[in-house]
Tab-separated table of N, CA and C in Angstrom:
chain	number	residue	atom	x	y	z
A	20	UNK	N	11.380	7.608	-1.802
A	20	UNK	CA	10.289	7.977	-2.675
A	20	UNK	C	10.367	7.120	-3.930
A	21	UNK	N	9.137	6.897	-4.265
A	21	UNK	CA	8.865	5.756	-5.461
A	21	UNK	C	8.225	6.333	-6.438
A	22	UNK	N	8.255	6.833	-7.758
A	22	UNK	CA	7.597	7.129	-8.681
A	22	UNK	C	7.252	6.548	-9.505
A	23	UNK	N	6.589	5.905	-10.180
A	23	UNK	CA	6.262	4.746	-11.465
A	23	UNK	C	5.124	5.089	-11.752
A	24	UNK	N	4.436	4.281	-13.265
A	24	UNK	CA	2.980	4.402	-13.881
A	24	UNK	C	1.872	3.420	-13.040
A	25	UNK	N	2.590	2.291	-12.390
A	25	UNK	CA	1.356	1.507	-11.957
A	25	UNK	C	1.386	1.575	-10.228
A	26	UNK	N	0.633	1.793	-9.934
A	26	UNK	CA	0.070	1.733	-8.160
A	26	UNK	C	0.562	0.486	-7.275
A	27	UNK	N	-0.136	-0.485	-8.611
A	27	UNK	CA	0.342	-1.747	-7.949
A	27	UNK	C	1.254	-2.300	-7.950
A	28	UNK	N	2.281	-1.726	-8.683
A	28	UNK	CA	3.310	-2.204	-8.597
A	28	UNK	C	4.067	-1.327	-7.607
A	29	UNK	N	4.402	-0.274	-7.805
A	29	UNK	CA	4.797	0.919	-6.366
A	29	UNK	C	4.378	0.185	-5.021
A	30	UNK	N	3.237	-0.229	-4.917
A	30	UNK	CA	2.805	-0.568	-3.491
A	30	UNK	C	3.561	-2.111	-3.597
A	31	UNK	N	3.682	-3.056	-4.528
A	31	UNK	CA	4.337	-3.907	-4.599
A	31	UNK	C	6.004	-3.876	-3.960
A	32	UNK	N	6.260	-2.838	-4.961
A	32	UNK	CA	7.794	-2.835	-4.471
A	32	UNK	C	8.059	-1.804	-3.530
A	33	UNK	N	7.164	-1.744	-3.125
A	33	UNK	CA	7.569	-0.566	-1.395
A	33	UNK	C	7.673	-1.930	-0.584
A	34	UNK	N	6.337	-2.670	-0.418
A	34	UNK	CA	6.633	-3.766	0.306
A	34	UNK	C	7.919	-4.916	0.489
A	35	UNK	N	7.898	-4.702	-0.605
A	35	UNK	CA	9.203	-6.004	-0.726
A	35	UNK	C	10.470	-4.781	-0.109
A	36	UNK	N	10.939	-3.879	-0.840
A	36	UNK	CA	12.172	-3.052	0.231
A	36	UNK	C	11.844	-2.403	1.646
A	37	UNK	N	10.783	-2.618	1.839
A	37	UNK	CA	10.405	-2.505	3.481
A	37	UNK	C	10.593	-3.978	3.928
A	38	UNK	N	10.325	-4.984	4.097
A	38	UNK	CA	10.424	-6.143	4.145
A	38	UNK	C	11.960	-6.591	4.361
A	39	UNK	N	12.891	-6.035	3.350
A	39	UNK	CA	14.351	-6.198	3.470
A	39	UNK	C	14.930	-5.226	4.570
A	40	UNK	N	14.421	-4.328	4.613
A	40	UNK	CA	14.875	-3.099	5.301
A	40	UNK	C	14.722	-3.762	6.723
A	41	UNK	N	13.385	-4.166	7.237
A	41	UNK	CA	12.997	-5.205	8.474
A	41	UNK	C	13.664	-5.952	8.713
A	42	UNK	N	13.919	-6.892	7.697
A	42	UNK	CA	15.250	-7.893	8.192
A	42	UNK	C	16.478	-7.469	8.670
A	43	UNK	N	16.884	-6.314	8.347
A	43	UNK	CA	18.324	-5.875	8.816
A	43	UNK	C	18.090	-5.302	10.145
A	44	UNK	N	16.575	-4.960	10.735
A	44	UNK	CA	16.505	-4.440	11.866
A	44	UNK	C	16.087	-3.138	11.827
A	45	UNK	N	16.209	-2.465	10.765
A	45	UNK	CA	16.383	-0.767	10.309
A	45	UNK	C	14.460	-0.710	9.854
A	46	UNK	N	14.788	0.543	9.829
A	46	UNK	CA	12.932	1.501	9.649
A	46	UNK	C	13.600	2.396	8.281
A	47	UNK	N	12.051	2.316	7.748
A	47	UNK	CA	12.673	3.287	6.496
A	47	UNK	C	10.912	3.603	6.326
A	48	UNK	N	10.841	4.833	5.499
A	48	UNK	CA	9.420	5.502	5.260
A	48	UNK	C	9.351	5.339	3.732
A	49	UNK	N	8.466	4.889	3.001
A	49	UNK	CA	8.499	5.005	1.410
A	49	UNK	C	7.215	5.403	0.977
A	50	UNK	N	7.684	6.509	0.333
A	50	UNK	CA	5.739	7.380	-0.305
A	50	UNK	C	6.349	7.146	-1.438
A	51	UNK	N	4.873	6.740	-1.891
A	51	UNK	CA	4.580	6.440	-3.686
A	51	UNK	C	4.087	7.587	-4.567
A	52	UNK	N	3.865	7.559	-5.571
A	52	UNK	CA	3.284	8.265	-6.378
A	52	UNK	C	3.328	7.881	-7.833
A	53	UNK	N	2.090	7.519	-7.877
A	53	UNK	CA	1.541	6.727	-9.608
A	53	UNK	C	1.224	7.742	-10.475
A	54	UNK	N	2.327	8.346	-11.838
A	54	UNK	CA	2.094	9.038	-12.464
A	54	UNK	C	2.252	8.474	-14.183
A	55	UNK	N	1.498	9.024	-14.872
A	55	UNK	CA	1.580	8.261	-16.481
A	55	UNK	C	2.668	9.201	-17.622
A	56	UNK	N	3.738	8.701	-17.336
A	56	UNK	CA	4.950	9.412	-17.945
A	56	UNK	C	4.836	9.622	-19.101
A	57	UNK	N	3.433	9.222	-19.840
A	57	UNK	CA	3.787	9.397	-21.251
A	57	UNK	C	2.702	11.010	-21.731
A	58	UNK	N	2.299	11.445	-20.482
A	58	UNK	CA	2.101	12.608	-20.663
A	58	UNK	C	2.920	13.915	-19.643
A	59	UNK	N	2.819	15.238	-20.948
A	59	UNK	CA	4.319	16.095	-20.109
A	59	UNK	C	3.747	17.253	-19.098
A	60	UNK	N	2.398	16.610	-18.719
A	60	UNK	CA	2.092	17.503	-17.692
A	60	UNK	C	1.757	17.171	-16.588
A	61	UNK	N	2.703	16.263	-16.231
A	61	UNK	CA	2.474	15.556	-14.969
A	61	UNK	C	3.436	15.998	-14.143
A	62	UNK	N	5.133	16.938	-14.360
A	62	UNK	CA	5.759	17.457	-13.753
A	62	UNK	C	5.699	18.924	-12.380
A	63	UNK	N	4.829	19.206	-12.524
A	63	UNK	CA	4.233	19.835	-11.574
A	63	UNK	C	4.110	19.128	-10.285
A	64	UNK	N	3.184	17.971	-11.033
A	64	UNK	CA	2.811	17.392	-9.569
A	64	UNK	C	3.681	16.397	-9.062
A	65	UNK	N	4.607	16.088	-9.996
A	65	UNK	CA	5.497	15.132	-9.524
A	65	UNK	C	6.867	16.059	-8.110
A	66	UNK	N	7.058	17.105	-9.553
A	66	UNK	CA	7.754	18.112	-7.924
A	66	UNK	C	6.809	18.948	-6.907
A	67	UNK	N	5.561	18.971	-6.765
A	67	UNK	CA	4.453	18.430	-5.502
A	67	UNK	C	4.975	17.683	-4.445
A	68	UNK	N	5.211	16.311	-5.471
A	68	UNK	CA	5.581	15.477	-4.244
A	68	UNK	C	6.625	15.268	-4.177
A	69	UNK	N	7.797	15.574	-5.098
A	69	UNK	CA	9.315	15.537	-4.304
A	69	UNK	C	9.401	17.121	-3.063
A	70	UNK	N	8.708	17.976	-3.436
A	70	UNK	CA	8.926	19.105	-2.207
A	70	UNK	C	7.933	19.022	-1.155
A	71	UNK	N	7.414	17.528	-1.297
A	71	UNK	CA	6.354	17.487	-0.050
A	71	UNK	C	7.612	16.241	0.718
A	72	UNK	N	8.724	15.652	0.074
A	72	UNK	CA	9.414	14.668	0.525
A	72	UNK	C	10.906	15.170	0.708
A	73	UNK	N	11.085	16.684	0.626
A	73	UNK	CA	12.504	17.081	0.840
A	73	UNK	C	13.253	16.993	-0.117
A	74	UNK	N	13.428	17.420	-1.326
A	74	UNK	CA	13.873	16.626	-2.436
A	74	UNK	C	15.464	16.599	-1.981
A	75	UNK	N	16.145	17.340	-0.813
A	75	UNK	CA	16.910	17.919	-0.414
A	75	UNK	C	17.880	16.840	-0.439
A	76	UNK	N	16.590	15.874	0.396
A	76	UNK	CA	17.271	14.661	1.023
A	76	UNK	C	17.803	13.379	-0.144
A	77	UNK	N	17.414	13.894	-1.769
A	77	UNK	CA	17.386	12.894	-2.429
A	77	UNK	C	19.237	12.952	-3.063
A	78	UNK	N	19.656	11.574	-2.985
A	78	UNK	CA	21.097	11.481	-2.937
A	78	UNK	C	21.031	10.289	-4.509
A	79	UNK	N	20.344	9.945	-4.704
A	79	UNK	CA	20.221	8.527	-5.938
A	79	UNK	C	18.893	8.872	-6.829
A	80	UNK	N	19.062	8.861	-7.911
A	80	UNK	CA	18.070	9.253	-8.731
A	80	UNK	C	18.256	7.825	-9.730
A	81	UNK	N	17.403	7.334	-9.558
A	81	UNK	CA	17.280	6.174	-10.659
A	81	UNK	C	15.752	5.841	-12.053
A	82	UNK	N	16.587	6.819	-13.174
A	82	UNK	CA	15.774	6.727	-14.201
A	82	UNK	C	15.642	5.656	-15.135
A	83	UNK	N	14.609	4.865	-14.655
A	83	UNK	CA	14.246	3.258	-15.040
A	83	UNK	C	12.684	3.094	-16.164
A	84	UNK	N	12.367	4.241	-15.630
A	84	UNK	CA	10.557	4.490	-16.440
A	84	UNK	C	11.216	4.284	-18.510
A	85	UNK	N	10.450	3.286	-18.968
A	85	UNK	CA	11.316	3.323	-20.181
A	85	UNK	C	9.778	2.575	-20.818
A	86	UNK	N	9.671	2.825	-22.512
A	86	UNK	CA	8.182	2.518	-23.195
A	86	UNK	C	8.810	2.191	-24.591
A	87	UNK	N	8.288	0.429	-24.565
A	87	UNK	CA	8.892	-0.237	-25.748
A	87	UNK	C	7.574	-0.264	-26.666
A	88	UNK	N	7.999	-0.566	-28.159
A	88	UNK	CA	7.388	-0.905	-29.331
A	88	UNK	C	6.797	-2.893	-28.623
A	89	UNK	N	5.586	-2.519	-28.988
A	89	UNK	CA	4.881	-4.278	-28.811
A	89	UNK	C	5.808	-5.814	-29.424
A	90	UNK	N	6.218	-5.204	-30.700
A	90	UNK	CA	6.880	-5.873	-31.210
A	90	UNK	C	7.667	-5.221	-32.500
A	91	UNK	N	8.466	-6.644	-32.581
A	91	UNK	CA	9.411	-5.215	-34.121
A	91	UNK	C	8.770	-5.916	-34.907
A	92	UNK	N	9.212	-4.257	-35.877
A	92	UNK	CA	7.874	-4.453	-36.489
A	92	UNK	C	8.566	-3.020	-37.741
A	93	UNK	N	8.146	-2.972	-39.063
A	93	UNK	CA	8.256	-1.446	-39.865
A	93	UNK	C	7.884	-0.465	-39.040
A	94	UNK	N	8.735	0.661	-39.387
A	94	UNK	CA	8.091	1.972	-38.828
A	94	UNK	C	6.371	2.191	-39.403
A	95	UNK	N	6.447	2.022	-40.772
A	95	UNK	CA	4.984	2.283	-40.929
A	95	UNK	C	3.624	0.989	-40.800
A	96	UNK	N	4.527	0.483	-39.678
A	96	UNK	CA	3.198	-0.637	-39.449
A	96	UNK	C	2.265	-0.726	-39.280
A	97	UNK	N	1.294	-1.525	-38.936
A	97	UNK	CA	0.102	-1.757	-38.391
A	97	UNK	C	0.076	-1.427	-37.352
A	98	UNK	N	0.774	-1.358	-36.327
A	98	UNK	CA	0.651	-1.074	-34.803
A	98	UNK	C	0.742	0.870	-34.919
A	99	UNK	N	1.874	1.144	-35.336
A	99	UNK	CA	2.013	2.880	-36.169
A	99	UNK	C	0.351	3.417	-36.358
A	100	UNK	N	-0.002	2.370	-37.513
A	100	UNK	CA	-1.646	3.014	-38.330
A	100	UNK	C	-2.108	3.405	-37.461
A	101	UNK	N	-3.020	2.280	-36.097
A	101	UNK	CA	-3.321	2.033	-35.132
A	101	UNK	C	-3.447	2.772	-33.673
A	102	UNK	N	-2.627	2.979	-33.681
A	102	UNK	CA	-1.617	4.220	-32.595
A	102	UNK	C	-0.939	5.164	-33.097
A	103	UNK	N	-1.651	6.211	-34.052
A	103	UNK	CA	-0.526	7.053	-34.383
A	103	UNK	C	0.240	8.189	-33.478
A	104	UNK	N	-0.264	7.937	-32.603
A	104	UNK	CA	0.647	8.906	-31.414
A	104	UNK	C	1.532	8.158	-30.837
A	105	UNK	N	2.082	6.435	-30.896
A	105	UNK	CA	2.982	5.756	-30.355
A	105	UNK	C	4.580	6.502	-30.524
A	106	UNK	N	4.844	7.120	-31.495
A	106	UNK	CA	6.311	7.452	-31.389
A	106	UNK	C	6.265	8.492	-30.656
A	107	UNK	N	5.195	9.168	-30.732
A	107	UNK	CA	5.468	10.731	-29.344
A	107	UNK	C	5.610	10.137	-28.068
A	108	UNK	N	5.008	8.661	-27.955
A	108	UNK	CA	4.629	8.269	-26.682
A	108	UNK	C	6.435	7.637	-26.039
A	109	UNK	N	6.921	6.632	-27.657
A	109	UNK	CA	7.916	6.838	-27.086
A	109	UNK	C	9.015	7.600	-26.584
A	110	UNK	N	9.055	8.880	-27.360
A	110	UNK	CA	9.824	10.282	-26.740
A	110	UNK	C	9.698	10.856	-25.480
A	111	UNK	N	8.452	10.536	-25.587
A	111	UNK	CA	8.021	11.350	-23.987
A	111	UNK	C	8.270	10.146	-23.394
A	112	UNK	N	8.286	9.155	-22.945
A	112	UNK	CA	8.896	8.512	-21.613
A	112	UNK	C	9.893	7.954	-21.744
A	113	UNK	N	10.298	7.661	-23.105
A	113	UNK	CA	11.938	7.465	-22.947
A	113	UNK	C	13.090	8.541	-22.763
A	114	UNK	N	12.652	9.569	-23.117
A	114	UNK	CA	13.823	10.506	-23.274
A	114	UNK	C	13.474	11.875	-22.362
A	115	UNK	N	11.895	12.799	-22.289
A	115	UNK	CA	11.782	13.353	-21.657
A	115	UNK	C	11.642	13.125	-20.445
A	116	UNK	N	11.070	12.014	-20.084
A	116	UNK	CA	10.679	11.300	-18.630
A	116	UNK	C	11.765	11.567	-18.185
A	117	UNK	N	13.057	11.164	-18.603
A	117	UNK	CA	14.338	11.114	-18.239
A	117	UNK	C	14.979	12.375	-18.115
A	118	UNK	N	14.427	13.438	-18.770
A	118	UNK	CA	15.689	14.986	-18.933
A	118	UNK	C	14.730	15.627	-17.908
A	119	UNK	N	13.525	15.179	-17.802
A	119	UNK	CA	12.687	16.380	-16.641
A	119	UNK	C	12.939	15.890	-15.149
A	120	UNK	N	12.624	14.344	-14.905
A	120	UNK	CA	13.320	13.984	-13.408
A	120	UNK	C	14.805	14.641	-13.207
A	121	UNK	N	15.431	14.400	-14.220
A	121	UNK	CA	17.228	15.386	-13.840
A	121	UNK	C	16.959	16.855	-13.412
A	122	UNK	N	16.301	17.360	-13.902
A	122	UNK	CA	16.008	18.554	-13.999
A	122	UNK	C	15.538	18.980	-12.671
A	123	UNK	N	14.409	17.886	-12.006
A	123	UNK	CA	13.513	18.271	-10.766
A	123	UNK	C	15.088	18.030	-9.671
A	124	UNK	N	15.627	17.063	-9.976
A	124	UNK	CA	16.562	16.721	-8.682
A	124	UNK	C	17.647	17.163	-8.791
A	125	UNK	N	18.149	17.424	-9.880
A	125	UNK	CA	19.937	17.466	-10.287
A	125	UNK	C	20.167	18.833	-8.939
A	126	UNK	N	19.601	19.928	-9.122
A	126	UNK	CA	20.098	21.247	-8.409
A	126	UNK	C	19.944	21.142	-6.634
A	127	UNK	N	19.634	20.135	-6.262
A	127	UNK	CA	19.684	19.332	-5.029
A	127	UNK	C	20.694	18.938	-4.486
A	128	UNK	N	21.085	18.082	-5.264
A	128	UNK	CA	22.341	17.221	-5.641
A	128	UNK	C	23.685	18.017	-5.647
A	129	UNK	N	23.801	19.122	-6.423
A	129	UNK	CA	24.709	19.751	-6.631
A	129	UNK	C	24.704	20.527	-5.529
A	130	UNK	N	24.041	21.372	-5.131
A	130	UNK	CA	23.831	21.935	-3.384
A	130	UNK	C	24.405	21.131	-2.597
A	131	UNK	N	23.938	20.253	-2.366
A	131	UNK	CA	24.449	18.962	-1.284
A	131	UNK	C	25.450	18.548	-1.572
A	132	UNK	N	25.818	18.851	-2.646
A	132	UNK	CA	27.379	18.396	-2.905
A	132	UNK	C	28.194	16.785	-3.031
A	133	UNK	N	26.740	16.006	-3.600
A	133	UNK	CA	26.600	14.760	-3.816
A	133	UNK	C	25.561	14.285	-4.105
A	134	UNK	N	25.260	13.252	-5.435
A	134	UNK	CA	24.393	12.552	-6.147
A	134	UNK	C	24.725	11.764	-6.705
A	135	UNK	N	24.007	10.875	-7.316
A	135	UNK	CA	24.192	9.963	-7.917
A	135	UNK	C	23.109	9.657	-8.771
A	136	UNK	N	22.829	10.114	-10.449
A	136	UNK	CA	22.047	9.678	-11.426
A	136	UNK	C	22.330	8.491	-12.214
A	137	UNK	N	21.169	7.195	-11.950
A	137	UNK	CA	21.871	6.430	-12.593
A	137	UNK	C	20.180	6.531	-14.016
A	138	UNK	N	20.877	6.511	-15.462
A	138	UNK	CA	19.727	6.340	-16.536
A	138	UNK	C	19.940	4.516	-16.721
A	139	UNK	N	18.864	4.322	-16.619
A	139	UNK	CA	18.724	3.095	-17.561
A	139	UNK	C	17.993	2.916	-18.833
A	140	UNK	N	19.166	2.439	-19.761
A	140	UNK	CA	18.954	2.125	-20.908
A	140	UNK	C	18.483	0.902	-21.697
A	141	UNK	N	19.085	0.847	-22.313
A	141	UNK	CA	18.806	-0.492	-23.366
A	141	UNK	C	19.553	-1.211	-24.138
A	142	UNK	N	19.920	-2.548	-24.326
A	142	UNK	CA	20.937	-2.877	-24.821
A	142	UNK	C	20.471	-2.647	-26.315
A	143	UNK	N	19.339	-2.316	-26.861
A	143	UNK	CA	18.896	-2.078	-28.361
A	143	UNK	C	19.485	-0.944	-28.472
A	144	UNK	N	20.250	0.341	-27.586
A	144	UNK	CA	20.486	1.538	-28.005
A	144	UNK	C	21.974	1.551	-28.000
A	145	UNK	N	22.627	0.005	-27.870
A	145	UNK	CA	24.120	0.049	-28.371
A	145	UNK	C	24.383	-1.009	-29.482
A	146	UNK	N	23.049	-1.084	-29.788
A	146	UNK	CA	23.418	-1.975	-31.226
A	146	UNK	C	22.405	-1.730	-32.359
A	147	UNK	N	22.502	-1.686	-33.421
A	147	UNK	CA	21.702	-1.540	-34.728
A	147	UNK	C	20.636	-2.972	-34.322
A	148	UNK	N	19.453	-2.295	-34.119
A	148	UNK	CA	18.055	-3.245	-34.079
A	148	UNK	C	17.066	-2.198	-35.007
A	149	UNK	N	17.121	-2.312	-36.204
A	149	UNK	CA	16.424	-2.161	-37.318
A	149	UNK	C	15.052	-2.101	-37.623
A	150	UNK	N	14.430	-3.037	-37.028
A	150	UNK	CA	13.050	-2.921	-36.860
A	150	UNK	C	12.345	-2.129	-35.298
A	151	UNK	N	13.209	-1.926	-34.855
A	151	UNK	CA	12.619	-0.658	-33.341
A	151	UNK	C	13.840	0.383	-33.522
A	152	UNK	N	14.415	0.912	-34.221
A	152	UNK	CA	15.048	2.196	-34.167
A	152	UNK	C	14.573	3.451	-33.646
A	153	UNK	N	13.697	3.649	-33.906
A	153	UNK	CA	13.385	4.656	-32.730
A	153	UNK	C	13.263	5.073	-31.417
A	154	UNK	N	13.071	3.325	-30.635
A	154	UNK	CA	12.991	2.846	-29.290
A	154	UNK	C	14.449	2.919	-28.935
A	155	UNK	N	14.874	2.500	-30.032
A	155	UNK	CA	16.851	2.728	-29.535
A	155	UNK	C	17.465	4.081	-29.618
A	156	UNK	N	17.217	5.268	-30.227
A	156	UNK	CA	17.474	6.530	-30.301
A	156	UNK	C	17.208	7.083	-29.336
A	157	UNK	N	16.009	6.650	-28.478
A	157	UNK	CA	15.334	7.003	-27.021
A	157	UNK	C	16.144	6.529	-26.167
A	158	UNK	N	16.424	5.622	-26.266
A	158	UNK	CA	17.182	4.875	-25.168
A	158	UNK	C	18.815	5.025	-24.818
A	159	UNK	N	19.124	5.545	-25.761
A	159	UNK	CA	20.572	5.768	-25.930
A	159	UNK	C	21.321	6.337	-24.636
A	160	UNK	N	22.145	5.702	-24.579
A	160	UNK	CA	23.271	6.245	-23.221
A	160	UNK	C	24.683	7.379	-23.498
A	161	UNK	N	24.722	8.171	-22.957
A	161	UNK	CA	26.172	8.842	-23.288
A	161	UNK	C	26.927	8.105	-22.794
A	162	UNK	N	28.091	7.878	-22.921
A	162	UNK	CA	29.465	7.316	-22.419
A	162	UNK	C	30.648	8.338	-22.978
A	163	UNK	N	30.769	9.158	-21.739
A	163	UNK	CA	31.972	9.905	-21.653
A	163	UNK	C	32.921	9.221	-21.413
């Protein structure tokens, strides 16, 4: 199962790992689903379609969906004026996007008695980048 914001790209990269999957000889099934992470009511339908796909069966969770600043830039910039809903926008798909997919799959995982969550981050959220700080607070990784 493939979740992302753009269609065309989902249908893009289904093809290309079906394509690899062919070469080895092996069959594999991949359903998409194009959802816009930067709004928080799309979780419903997203576990729609993980319990229309077994979520049972899901062993790898890879949280990659991530929403950068255009450019650096002041917090109270021109792009800010412009978009004043951009910093909610980055919360919601950097950080909630990320705690609600755990949420839909983690109790799967733990049933089955094996998973694997991998978050992807940002190398801006292990270093002081000053002009996107907020994009890096989102992005931030624990390291236990």
């Amino acid at each position: 199962m493939l979740i992302s914001r753009s269609a065309d790209k989902l249908e893009a990269t289904k093809k290309a790992i079906q394509s690899e999957v062919r070469s080895s000889g092996a069959q594999i099934q991949i359903r998409t689903l194009a959802v816009d992470f930067t709004r928080v009511d799309i979780y419903d339908q997203v576990k729609a379609f993980l319990d229309a796909g077994r979520t049972r069966s899901i062993y790898i969770l890879v949280n990659n969906v991530g929403n950068a600043p255009s450019s650096l830039d002041y917090f109270l910039s021109t792009e800010h004026r412009l978009d004043p809903g951009i910093n909610q926008k980055l919360i919601t798909v950097n950080a909630i996007a990320t705690t609600k997919m755990i949420e839909l799959v983690l109790p799967s995982m733990v049933e089955n008695g094996r998973g694997l969550l991998i978050n992807v981050g940002s190398m801006s959220s292990r270093h002081i980048v000053p002009m996107i700080s907020l994009y890096s607070a989102t992005k931030v990784q624990y390291k236990g």
